[in-house]
Amino acid sequence: MKQMLKIGEFSKLSRVSIRMLRHYDEIGLLKPAGIDRFTGYRYYSPDQLPVIGRITALKDMGFQLADIVKILSIYDDREILDSYLVKRQAELKKIAETADYQMRLLDTARKRLRKEQNMSYNVSIKIIPERYAATVHMTIPCYEDEGIVWRIMSEETDPMKMIPAEPCLVAAEYLDDEYKEKDVELVAWKTVKGEYSDTEHVKFKTLPEVKVASCMVKGGYEQMPDVYGAVIAWVNENGYEFAGSMFNIYHVSPHETQNPNEYITEVCYAVK
C-alpha cells in the first residue's frame, strides 16, 4: 500500500496552502486520495504531486480555476490542451497591447507635466460617425479668410431652411498636405437632416466615418498653433499614423458669440 501524506505534509511538498487545498477539494479540482471516516482528516497520495504542479503552472499562466478543472480532464490530449494554451496566449497578447497603450498614454502625460507644456490640451481617440452634410469645397486666399466659405454656404442655403442634424457638427477640413502661405484648399461642412438639392457651390453628400485624434479647446483662435502642435506630438508619441485631413469642429463659434473666451473648438486629425 502506498504511503499517504497528511494534508500538512502535502502542503509543504506542493507549496500550496492547506486553505487552498481544501478549496480545491470543495470545487472538485483536486480531491484527497482518502479521508479518514472517523477523524475527517484528508490524505493525499505522492502521485498527486505532479497534478498539483500542473494546477499551479496553469494558475501562473492566468487560467481561472473553472478552466483548470476542464483542462485537467483533457490534459493527456495534446491537441486539445494546445488549443487552450493558444487561446490564453491570444488573451495575454491583447492584455499586453492594452497595457502598453495605457503606459504610453501615462508616459506622455507625465512628460507634459514635467515640461509644464500643453497641460490644458487633452487628446483622445474617437470616431466621427458617417454623416450627411452640406459641403462647400473652395480655395481661399489664406487661412484667415475661412469666413468667405461660410458666407457662401449661408447665402446659398438660408432659403432652404435646412434642418440641423442632432448633434449638428460644423467643421472646416483643410486638404493641403502642408502649411501654405496662400491658396488654401478646404471643405466646409455642416451636418443636416433631410435631403436637399445642390446649389452652385453647396453640395450635399454623405461623409464617411473617420477615426480622429481629438482635442477640445475653449478660448480664442490665437492658441490654435499650440493646439495643433500638441495633437501632432501626441499622435507621434502614442503609436498612431496620420490618415487623412485635419479639421476643426466649431461647437461654439463667432456665429453664436462675439466673446472669444467662449469659443469651443474641437481639433481633429484623422489617424489610424
PDB file of C-alpha atoms in Angstrom:
ATOM      1  CA  MET A   1       0.000   0.000   0.000  1.00  0.00           C
ATOM      2  CA  LYS A   2       1.361   3.398  -0.996  1.00  0.00           C
ATOM      3  CA  GLN A   3       2.390   5.838   1.672  1.00  0.00           C
ATOM      4  CA  MET A   4      -0.276   8.504   2.242  1.00  0.00           C
ATOM      5  CA  LEU A   5       0.546  12.092   3.088  1.00  0.00           C
ATOM      6  CA  LYS A   6      -1.314  14.158   5.638  1.00  0.00           C
ATOM      7  CA  ILE A   7      -2.662  17.437   4.274  1.00  0.00           C
ATOM      8  CA  GLY A   8       0.063  19.388   6.119  1.00  0.00           C
ATOM      9  CA  GLU A   9       2.818  17.257   4.602  1.00  0.00           C
ATOM     10  CA  PHE A  10       1.282  17.506   1.145  1.00  0.00           C
ATOM     11  CA  SER A  11       1.012  21.278   1.609  1.00  0.00           C
ATOM     12  CA  LYS A  12       4.742  21.569   2.382  1.00  0.00           C
ATOM     13  CA  LEU A  13       5.774  19.398  -0.565  1.00  0.00           C
ATOM     14  CA  SER A  14       3.451  21.101  -3.060  1.00  0.00           C
ATOM     15  CA  ARG A  15       3.906  24.629  -1.656  1.00  0.00           C
ATOM     16  CA  VAL A  16       0.142  25.102  -1.719  1.00  0.00           C
ATOM     17  CA  SER A  17      -1.578  26.272   1.452  1.00  0.00           C
ATOM     18  CA  ILE A  18      -3.917  23.993   3.389  1.00  0.00           C
ATOM     19  CA  ARG A  19      -6.690  26.533   2.900  1.00  0.00           C
ATOM     20  CA  MET A  20      -6.229  26.382  -0.869  1.00  0.00           C
ATOM     21  CA  LEU A  21      -6.084  22.563  -0.875  1.00  0.00           C
ATOM     22  CA  ARG A  22      -9.411  22.486   0.945  1.00  0.00           C
ATOM     23  CA  HIS A  23     -10.827  24.911  -1.613  1.00  0.00           C
ATOM     24  CA  TYR A  24      -9.590  22.692  -4.465  1.00  0.00           C
ATOM     25  CA  ASP A  25     -11.371  19.780  -2.792  1.00  0.00           C
ATOM     26  CA  GLU A  26     -14.617  21.767  -2.491  1.00  0.00           C
ATOM     27  CA  ILE A  27     -14.714  22.722  -6.176  1.00  0.00           C
ATOM     28  CA  GLY A  28     -13.665  19.286  -7.380  1.00  0.00           C
ATOM     29  CA  LEU A  29     -10.305  20.394  -8.737  1.00  0.00           C
ATOM     30  CA  LEU A  30      -8.188  18.090  -6.576  1.00  0.00           C
ATOM     31  CA  LYS A  31      -9.849  15.589  -4.269  1.00  0.00           C
ATOM     32  CA  PRO A  32      -7.824  13.924  -1.478  1.00  0.00           C
ATOM     33  CA  ALA A  33      -6.804  10.352  -2.170  1.00  0.00           C
ATOM     34  CA  GLY A  34      -8.600   9.392   1.036  1.00  0.00           C
ATOM     35  CA  ILE A  35     -10.446  10.802   4.049  1.00  0.00           C
ATOM     36  CA  ASP A  36     -10.395   9.194   7.481  1.00  0.00           C
ATOM     37  CA  ARG A  37     -14.057   8.419   8.176  1.00  0.00           C
ATOM     38  CA  PHE A  38     -13.551   8.820  11.899  1.00  0.00           C
ATOM     39  CA  THR A  39     -11.453  11.989  12.078  1.00  0.00           C
ATOM     40  CA  GLY A  40     -12.247  13.609   8.733  1.00  0.00           C
ATOM     41  CA  TYR A  41      -8.532  14.113   8.053  1.00  0.00           C
ATOM     42  CA  ARG A  42      -7.591  14.442   4.389  1.00  0.00           C
ATOM     43  CA  TYR A  43      -4.795  12.272   2.992  1.00  0.00           C
ATOM     44  CA  TYR A  44      -3.039  12.684  -0.340  1.00  0.00           C
ATOM     45  CA  SER A  45      -1.005  10.309  -2.474  1.00  0.00           C
ATOM     46  CA  PRO A  46       2.527  11.199  -3.672  1.00  0.00           C
ATOM     47  CA  ASP A  47       1.140  10.523  -7.175  1.00  0.00           C
ATOM     48  CA  GLN A  48      -0.932  13.691  -6.794  1.00  0.00           C
ATOM     49  CA  LEU A  49       2.135  15.933  -6.573  1.00  0.00           C
ATOM     50  CA  PRO A  50       2.504  16.152 -10.392  1.00  0.00           C
ATOM     51  CA  VAL A  51      -1.205  17.038 -10.593  1.00  0.00           C
ATOM     52  CA  ILE A  52      -0.901  19.877  -8.085  1.00  0.00           C
ATOM     53  CA  GLY A  53       2.170  21.012 -10.050  1.00  0.00           C
ATOM     54  CA  ARG A  54       0.035  21.251 -13.209  1.00  0.00           C
ATOM     55  CA  ILE A  55      -2.608  23.207 -11.344  1.00  0.00           C
ATOM     56  CA  THR A  56      -0.025  25.685 -10.046  1.00  0.00           C
ATOM     57  CA  ALA A  57       1.531  26.071 -13.500  1.00  0.00           C
ATOM     58  CA  LEU A  58      -1.860  26.750 -15.116  1.00  0.00           C
ATOM     59  CA  LYS A  59      -2.705  29.288 -12.398  1.00  0.00           C
ATOM     60  CA  ASP A  60       0.594  31.049 -13.072  1.00  0.00           C
ATOM     61  CA  MET A  61      -0.447  31.279 -16.748  1.00  0.00           C
ATOM     62  CA  GLY A  62      -3.575  33.117 -15.638  1.00  0.00           C
ATOM     63  CA  PHE A  63      -6.167  30.383 -16.114  1.00  0.00           C
ATOM     64  CA  GLN A  64      -9.227  30.569 -13.868  1.00  0.00           C
ATOM     65  CA  LEU A  65      -9.893  27.591 -11.579  1.00  0.00           C
ATOM     66  CA  ALA A  66     -13.053  26.696 -13.508  1.00  0.00           C
ATOM     67  CA  ASP A  67     -10.962  26.448 -16.690  1.00  0.00           C
ATOM     68  CA  ILE A  68      -8.280  24.408 -14.932  1.00  0.00           C
ATOM     69  CA  VAL A  69     -10.903  21.812 -13.965  1.00  0.00           C
ATOM     70  CA  LYS A  70     -11.724  21.418 -17.681  1.00  0.00           C
ATOM     71  CA  ILE A  71      -8.082  21.422 -18.759  1.00  0.00           C
ATOM     72  CA  LEU A  72      -7.090  18.692 -16.297  1.00  0.00           C
ATOM     73  CA  SER A  73      -9.833  16.477 -17.703  1.00  0.00           C
ATOM     74  CA  ILE A  74      -8.196  16.599 -21.167  1.00  0.00           C
ATOM     75  CA  TYR A  75      -4.582  17.097 -20.078  1.00  0.00           C
ATOM     76  CA  ASP A  76      -3.327  13.994 -21.875  1.00  0.00           C
ATOM     77  CA  ASP A  77      -4.876  15.101 -25.187  1.00  0.00           C
ATOM     78  CA  ARG A  78      -2.049  17.273 -26.501  1.00  0.00           C
ATOM     79  CA  GLU A  79      -4.075  18.773 -29.357  1.00  0.00           C
ATOM     80  CA  ILE A  80      -6.923  19.994 -27.157  1.00  0.00           C
ATOM     81  CA  LEU A  81      -4.504  21.129 -24.458  1.00  0.00           C
ATOM     82  CA  ASP A  82      -2.587  23.152 -27.026  1.00  0.00           C
ATOM     83  CA  SER A  83      -5.825  24.852 -28.135  1.00  0.00           C
ATOM     84  CA  TYR A  84      -6.344  26.091 -24.559  1.00  0.00           C
ATOM     85  CA  LEU A  85      -2.771  27.367 -24.424  1.00  0.00           C
ATOM     86  CA  VAL A  86      -3.077  29.143 -27.776  1.00  0.00           C
ATOM     87  CA  LYS A  87      -6.293  30.844 -26.669  1.00  0.00           C
ATOM     88  CA  ARG A  88      -4.662  32.010 -23.442  1.00  0.00           C
ATOM     89  CA  GLN A  89      -1.664  33.345 -25.372  1.00  0.00           C
ATOM     90  CA  ALA A  90      -4.003  35.428 -27.534  1.00  0.00           C
ATOM     91  CA  GLU A  91      -5.770  36.784 -24.432  1.00  0.00           C
ATOM     92  CA  LEU A  92      -2.474  37.732 -22.795  1.00  0.00           C
ATOM     93  CA  LYS A  93      -1.260  39.385 -26.012  1.00  0.00           C
ATOM     94  CA  LYS A  94      -4.379  41.548 -26.068  1.00  0.00           C
ATOM     95  CA  ILE A  95      -3.908  42.447 -22.399  1.00  0.00           C
ATOM     96  CA  ALA A  96      -0.257  43.299 -23.049  1.00  0.00           C
ATOM     97  CA  GLU A  97      -1.158  45.516 -26.014  1.00  0.00           C
ATOM     98  CA  THR A  98      -3.751  47.355 -23.927  1.00  0.00           C
ATOM     99  CA  ALA A  99      -1.293  47.789 -21.063  1.00  0.00           C
ATOM    100  CA  ASP A 100       1.405  49.013 -23.461  1.00  0.00           C
ATOM    101  CA  TYR A 101      -1.008  51.566 -24.945  1.00  0.00           C
ATOM    102  CA  GLN A 102      -2.012  52.778 -21.484  1.00  0.00           C
ATOM    103  CA  MET A 103       1.649  53.024 -20.443  1.00  0.00           C
ATOM    104  CA  ARG A 104       2.392  55.212 -23.478  1.00  0.00           C
ATOM    105  CA  LEU A 105      -0.505  57.485 -22.556  1.00  0.00           C
ATOM    106  CA  LEU A 106       0.755  57.762 -18.981  1.00  0.00           C
ATOM    107  CA  ASP A 107       4.303  58.393 -20.148  1.00  0.00           C
ATOM    108  CA  THR A 108       3.118  61.149 -22.482  1.00  0.00           C
ATOM    109  CA  ALA A 109       1.052  62.752 -19.727  1.00  0.00           C
ATOM    110  CA  ARG A 110       3.978  62.678 -17.286  1.00  0.00           C
ATOM    111  CA  LYS A 111       6.353  64.200 -19.839  1.00  0.00           C
ATOM    112  CA  ARG A 112       3.927  67.052 -20.352  1.00  0.00           C
ATOM    113  CA  LEU A 113       3.612  67.586 -16.631  1.00  0.00           C
ATOM    114  CA  ARG A 114       7.385  67.690 -16.212  1.00  0.00           C
ATOM    115  CA  LYS A 115       7.797  70.158 -19.047  1.00  0.00           C
ATOM    116  CA  GLU A 116       4.770  72.165 -17.908  1.00  0.00           C
ATOM    117  CA  GLN A 117       3.748  72.485 -21.527  1.00  0.00           C
ATOM    118  CA  ASN A 118       0.389  71.905 -23.181  1.00  0.00           C
ATOM    119  CA  MET A 119      -1.078  70.836 -19.840  1.00  0.00           C
ATOM    120  CA  SER A 120      -4.523  72.102 -20.784  1.00  0.00           C
ATOM    121  CA  TYR A 121      -4.665  70.198 -24.078  1.00  0.00           C
ATOM    122  CA  ASN A 122      -6.088  66.710 -23.534  1.00  0.00           C
ATOM    123  CA  VAL A 123      -6.047  64.474 -26.606  1.00  0.00           C
ATOM    124  CA  SER A 124      -8.151  61.329 -27.083  1.00  0.00           C
ATOM    125  CA  ILE A 125      -9.101  58.932 -29.862  1.00  0.00           C
ATOM    126  CA  LYS A 126     -12.713  58.993 -31.044  1.00  0.00           C
ATOM    127  CA  ILE A 127     -14.841  58.026 -34.025  1.00  0.00           C
ATOM    128  CA  ILE A 128     -16.708  60.682 -36.016  1.00  0.00           C
ATOM    129  CA  PRO A 129     -19.601  58.645 -37.464  1.00  0.00           C
ATOM    130  CA  GLU A 130     -20.881  58.740 -41.017  1.00  0.00           C
ATOM    131  CA  ARG A 131     -22.883  61.943 -41.535  1.00  0.00           C
ATOM    132  CA  TYR A 132     -24.977  63.742 -44.154  1.00  0.00           C
ATOM    133  CA  ALA A 133     -23.797  67.286 -44.715  1.00  0.00           C
ATOM    134  CA  ALA A 134     -23.938  70.438 -46.751  1.00  0.00           C
ATOM    135  CA  THR A 135     -20.413  70.998 -48.087  1.00  0.00           C
ATOM    136  CA  VAL A 136     -18.519  73.786 -49.811  1.00  0.00           C
ATOM    137  CA  HIS A 137     -15.162  72.944 -51.408  1.00  0.00           C
ATOM    138  CA  MET A 138     -13.066  76.006 -52.219  1.00  0.00           C
ATOM    139  CA  THR A 139      -9.599  77.502 -52.406  1.00  0.00           C
ATOM    140  CA  ILE A 140      -9.324  80.681 -50.336  1.00  0.00           C
ATOM    141  CA  PRO A 141      -6.540  83.316 -50.268  1.00  0.00           C
ATOM    142  CA  CYS A 142      -5.318  82.366 -46.744  1.00  0.00           C
ATOM    143  CA  TYR A 143      -6.420  80.667 -43.537  1.00  0.00           C
ATOM    144  CA  GLU A 144      -7.786  83.868 -42.075  1.00  0.00           C
ATOM    145  CA  ASP A 145     -10.267  84.083 -44.978  1.00  0.00           C
ATOM    146  CA  GLU A 146     -12.206  80.976 -43.938  1.00  0.00           C
ATOM    147  CA  GLY A 147     -15.238  83.191 -43.349  1.00  0.00           C
ATOM    148  CA  ILE A 148     -15.640  83.500 -47.131  1.00  0.00           C
ATOM    149  CA  VAL A 149     -16.683  79.839 -47.339  1.00  0.00           C
ATOM    150  CA  TRP A 150     -19.214  80.145 -44.520  1.00  0.00           C
ATOM    151  CA  ARG A 151     -20.697  83.279 -46.056  1.00  0.00           C
ATOM    152  CA  ILE A 152     -21.239  81.460 -49.353  1.00  0.00           C
ATOM    153  CA  MET A 153     -22.815  78.480 -47.607  1.00  0.00           C
ATOM    154  CA  SER A 154     -25.141  80.779 -45.672  1.00  0.00           C
ATOM    155  CA  GLU A 155     -26.185  82.766 -48.738  1.00  0.00           C
ATOM    156  CA  GLU A 156     -26.980  79.660 -50.787  1.00  0.00           C
ATOM    157  CA  THR A 157     -28.678  77.571 -48.077  1.00  0.00           C
ATOM    158  CA  ASP A 158     -30.611  80.084 -45.942  1.00  0.00           C
ATOM    159  CA  PRO A 159     -33.590  79.985 -48.350  1.00  0.00           C
ATOM    160  CA  MET A 160     -33.731  76.182 -47.936  1.00  0.00           C
ATOM    161  CA  LYS A 161     -34.379  76.409 -44.189  1.00  0.00           C
ATOM    162  CA  MET A 162     -32.185  73.342 -43.609  1.00  0.00           C
ATOM    163  CA  ILE A 163     -32.880  71.215 -40.525  1.00  0.00           C
ATOM    164  CA  PRO A 164     -29.703  70.778 -38.435  1.00  0.00           C
ATOM    165  CA  ALA A 165     -28.653  67.232 -37.545  1.00  0.00           C
ATOM    166  CA  GLU A 166     -28.610  66.124 -33.914  1.00  0.00           C
ATOM    167  CA  PRO A 167     -25.925  66.850 -32.983  1.00  0.00           C
ATOM    168  CA  CYS A 168     -25.192  69.446 -35.632  1.00  0.00           C
ATOM    169  CA  LEU A 169     -21.474  69.429 -36.471  1.00  0.00           C
ATOM    170  CA  VAL A 170     -19.987  72.440 -38.241  1.00  0.00           C
ATOM    171  CA  ALA A 171     -16.426  71.989 -39.452  1.00  0.00           C
ATOM    172  CA  ALA A 172     -13.694  73.217 -41.745  1.00  0.00           C
ATOM    173  CA  GLU A 173     -11.456  70.498 -43.209  1.00  0.00           C
ATOM    174  CA  TYR A 174      -8.072  71.574 -44.578  1.00  0.00           C
ATOM    175  CA  LEU A 175      -6.958  69.470 -47.540  1.00  0.00           C
ATOM    176  CA  ASP A 176      -3.386  70.642 -48.154  1.00  0.00           C
ATOM    177  CA  ASP A 177      -0.559  68.345 -47.062  1.00  0.00           C
ATOM    178  CA  GLU A 178       1.434  71.254 -45.657  1.00  0.00           C
ATOM    179  CA  TYR A 179       1.109  74.772 -44.280  1.00  0.00           C
ATOM    180  CA  LYS A 180       0.544  77.236 -47.132  1.00  0.00           C
ATOM    181  CA  GLU A 181       1.111  80.967 -47.244  1.00  0.00           C
ATOM    182  CA  LYS A 182      -1.712  81.392 -49.787  1.00  0.00           C
ATOM    183  CA  ASP A 183      -4.273  79.472 -51.853  1.00  0.00           C
ATOM    184  CA  VAL A 184      -5.543  77.273 -49.040  1.00  0.00           C
ATOM    185  CA  GLU A 185      -7.819  74.391 -50.091  1.00  0.00           C
ATOM    186  CA  LEU A 186     -10.593  73.415 -47.713  1.00  0.00           C
ATOM    187  CA  VAL A 187     -14.014  71.852 -47.395  1.00  0.00           C
ATOM    188  CA  ALA A 188     -16.521  73.401 -45.011  1.00  0.00           C
ATOM    189  CA  TRP A 189     -19.370  71.137 -43.911  1.00  0.00           C
ATOM    190  CA  LYS A 190     -22.443  71.265 -41.735  1.00  0.00           C
ATOM    191  CA  THR A 191     -24.455  68.172 -40.802  1.00  0.00           C
ATOM    192  CA  VAL A 192     -28.170  68.329 -41.621  1.00  0.00           C
ATOM    193  CA  LYS A 193     -31.309  66.176 -41.676  1.00  0.00           C
ATOM    194  CA  GLY A 194     -33.420  65.603 -44.764  1.00  0.00           C
ATOM    195  CA  GLU A 195     -32.472  65.856 -48.442  1.00  0.00           C
ATOM    196  CA  TYR A 196     -31.690  68.981 -50.410  1.00  0.00           C
ATOM    197  CA  SER A 197     -30.731  69.955 -53.952  1.00  0.00           C
ATOM    198  CA  ASP A 198     -27.206  71.091 -54.726  1.00  0.00           C
ATOM    199  CA  THR A 199     -26.566  74.757 -55.465  1.00  0.00           C
ATOM    200  CA  GLU A 200     -23.757  76.434 -57.357  1.00  0.00           C
ATOM    201  CA  HIS A 201     -21.234  75.968 -54.540  1.00  0.00           C
ATOM    202  CA  VAL A 202     -23.033  73.820 -51.956  1.00  0.00           C
ATOM    203  CA  LYS A 203     -23.037  70.058 -52.483  1.00  0.00           C
ATOM    204  CA  PHE A 204     -24.922  67.659 -50.242  1.00  0.00           C
ATOM    205  CA  LYS A 205     -23.216  64.356 -49.572  1.00  0.00           C
ATOM    206  CA  THR A 206     -22.673  61.601 -47.020  1.00  0.00           C
ATOM    207  CA  LEU A 207     -19.252  61.875 -45.407  1.00  0.00           C
ATOM    208  CA  PRO A 208     -17.586  58.632 -44.279  1.00  0.00           C
ATOM    209  CA  GLU A 209     -16.835  57.575 -40.716  1.00  0.00           C
ATOM    210  CA  VAL A 210     -13.381  58.652 -39.572  1.00  0.00           C
ATOM    211  CA  LYS A 211     -11.147  57.882 -36.590  1.00  0.00           C
ATOM    212  CA  VAL A 212      -9.515  61.004 -35.191  1.00  0.00           C
ATOM    213  CA  ALA A 213      -7.160  62.249 -32.517  1.00  0.00           C
ATOM    214  CA  SER A 214      -9.405  64.850 -30.907  1.00  0.00           C
ATOM    215  CA  CYS A 215      -8.664  67.823 -28.674  1.00  0.00           C
ATOM    216  CA  MET A 216     -11.431  70.058 -27.305  1.00  0.00           C
ATOM    217  CA  VAL A 217     -10.313  73.636 -26.673  1.00  0.00           C
ATOM    218  CA  LYS A 218     -12.044  76.626 -25.127  1.00  0.00           C
ATOM    219  CA  GLY A 219     -10.971  80.152 -25.996  1.00  0.00           C
ATOM    220  CA  GLY A 220      -9.749  82.287 -28.876  1.00  0.00           C
ATOM    221  CA  TYR A 221      -8.242  81.056 -32.119  1.00  0.00           C
ATOM    222  CA  GLU A 222      -4.832  82.582 -31.377  1.00  0.00           C
ATOM    223  CA  GLN A 223      -3.979  79.403 -29.418  1.00  0.00           C
ATOM    224  CA  MET A 224      -4.632  77.080 -32.363  1.00  0.00           C
ATOM    225  CA  PRO A 225      -0.966  76.710 -33.443  1.00  0.00           C
ATOM    226  CA  ASP A 226      -0.121  75.456 -29.942  1.00  0.00           C
ATOM    227  CA  VAL A 227      -3.090  73.061 -30.018  1.00  0.00           C
ATOM    228  CA  TYR A 228      -2.108  71.691 -33.430  1.00  0.00           C
ATOM    229  CA  GLY A 229       1.418  71.121 -32.152  1.00  0.00           C
ATOM    230  CA  ALA A 230       0.132  69.334 -29.052  1.00  0.00           C
ATOM    231  CA  VAL A 231      -2.103  66.984 -31.079  1.00  0.00           C
ATOM    232  CA  ILE A 232       0.621  66.219 -33.628  1.00  0.00           C
ATOM    233  CA  ALA A 233       3.090  65.432 -30.831  1.00  0.00           C
ATOM    234  CA  TRP A 234       0.518  63.200 -29.096  1.00  0.00           C
ATOM    235  CA  VAL A 235      -0.148  61.244 -32.305  1.00  0.00           C
ATOM    236  CA  ASN A 236       3.565  60.685 -32.904  1.00  0.00           C
ATOM    237  CA  GLU A 237       4.239  59.691 -29.290  1.00  0.00           C
ATOM    238  CA  ASN A 238       1.351  57.230 -28.998  1.00  0.00           C
ATOM    239  CA  GLY A 239       1.897  54.958 -31.973  1.00  0.00           C
ATOM    240  CA  TYR A 240      -0.678  56.387 -34.398  1.00  0.00           C
ATOM    241  CA  GLU A 241      -0.224  57.482 -38.012  1.00  0.00           C
ATOM    242  CA  PHE A 242      -1.932  60.340 -39.818  1.00  0.00           C
ATOM    243  CA  ALA A 243      -4.534  59.008 -42.228  1.00  0.00           C
ATOM    244  CA  GLY A 244      -6.161  61.999 -43.874  1.00  0.00           C
ATOM    245  CA  SER A 245      -7.011  65.639 -43.475  1.00  0.00           C
ATOM    246  CA  MET A 246      -7.304  67.603 -40.251  1.00  0.00           C
ATOM    247  CA  PHE A 247     -10.429  69.586 -39.471  1.00  0.00           C
ATOM    248  CA  ASN A 248     -11.850  71.878 -36.818  1.00  0.00           C
ATOM    249  CA  ILE A 249     -15.362  71.308 -35.487  1.00  0.00           C
ATOM    250  CA  TYR A 250     -16.831  74.587 -34.249  1.00  0.00           C
ATOM    251  CA  HIS A 251     -19.092  73.757 -31.311  1.00  0.00           C
ATOM    252  CA  VAL A 252     -19.281  77.406 -30.264  1.00  0.00           C
ATOM    253  CA  SER A 253     -18.051  79.904 -32.848  1.00  0.00           C
ATOM    254  CA  PRO A 254     -18.365  83.614 -33.734  1.00  0.00           C
ATOM    255  CA  HIS A 255     -21.756  82.666 -35.156  1.00  0.00           C
ATOM    256  CA  GLU A 256     -23.011  82.003 -31.599  1.00  0.00           C
ATOM    257  CA  THR A 257     -20.986  84.519 -29.554  1.00  0.00           C
ATOM    258  CA  GLN A 258     -18.784  87.554 -30.014  1.00  0.00           C
ATOM    259  CA  ASN A 259     -16.729  86.656 -26.920  1.00  0.00           C
ATOM    260  CA  PRO A 260     -13.616  84.694 -27.982  1.00  0.00           C
ATOM    261  CA  ASN A 261     -13.273  83.310 -24.451  1.00  0.00           C
ATOM    262  CA  GLU A 262     -16.495  81.371 -25.040  1.00  0.00           C
ATOM    263  CA  TYR A 263     -15.426  79.714 -28.299  1.00  0.00           C
ATOM    264  CA  ILE A 264     -15.285  75.899 -28.151  1.00  0.00           C
ATOM    265  CA  THR A 265     -13.337  74.241 -30.948  1.00  0.00           C
ATOM    266  CA  GLU A 266     -12.582  70.566 -31.458  1.00  0.00           C
ATOM    267  CA  VAL A 267      -9.331  69.957 -33.349  1.00  0.00           C
ATOM    268  CA  CYS A 268      -9.418  66.632 -35.190  1.00  0.00           C
ATOM    269  CA  TYR A 269      -6.616  64.818 -37.032  1.00  0.00           C
ATOM    270  CA  ALA A 270      -7.576  61.692 -38.994  1.00  0.00           C
ATOM    271  CA  VAL A 271      -5.441  58.781 -37.754  1.00  0.00           C
ATOM    272  CA  LYS A 272      -5.043  55.024 -37.983  1.00  0.00           C
TER     273      LYS A 272
END
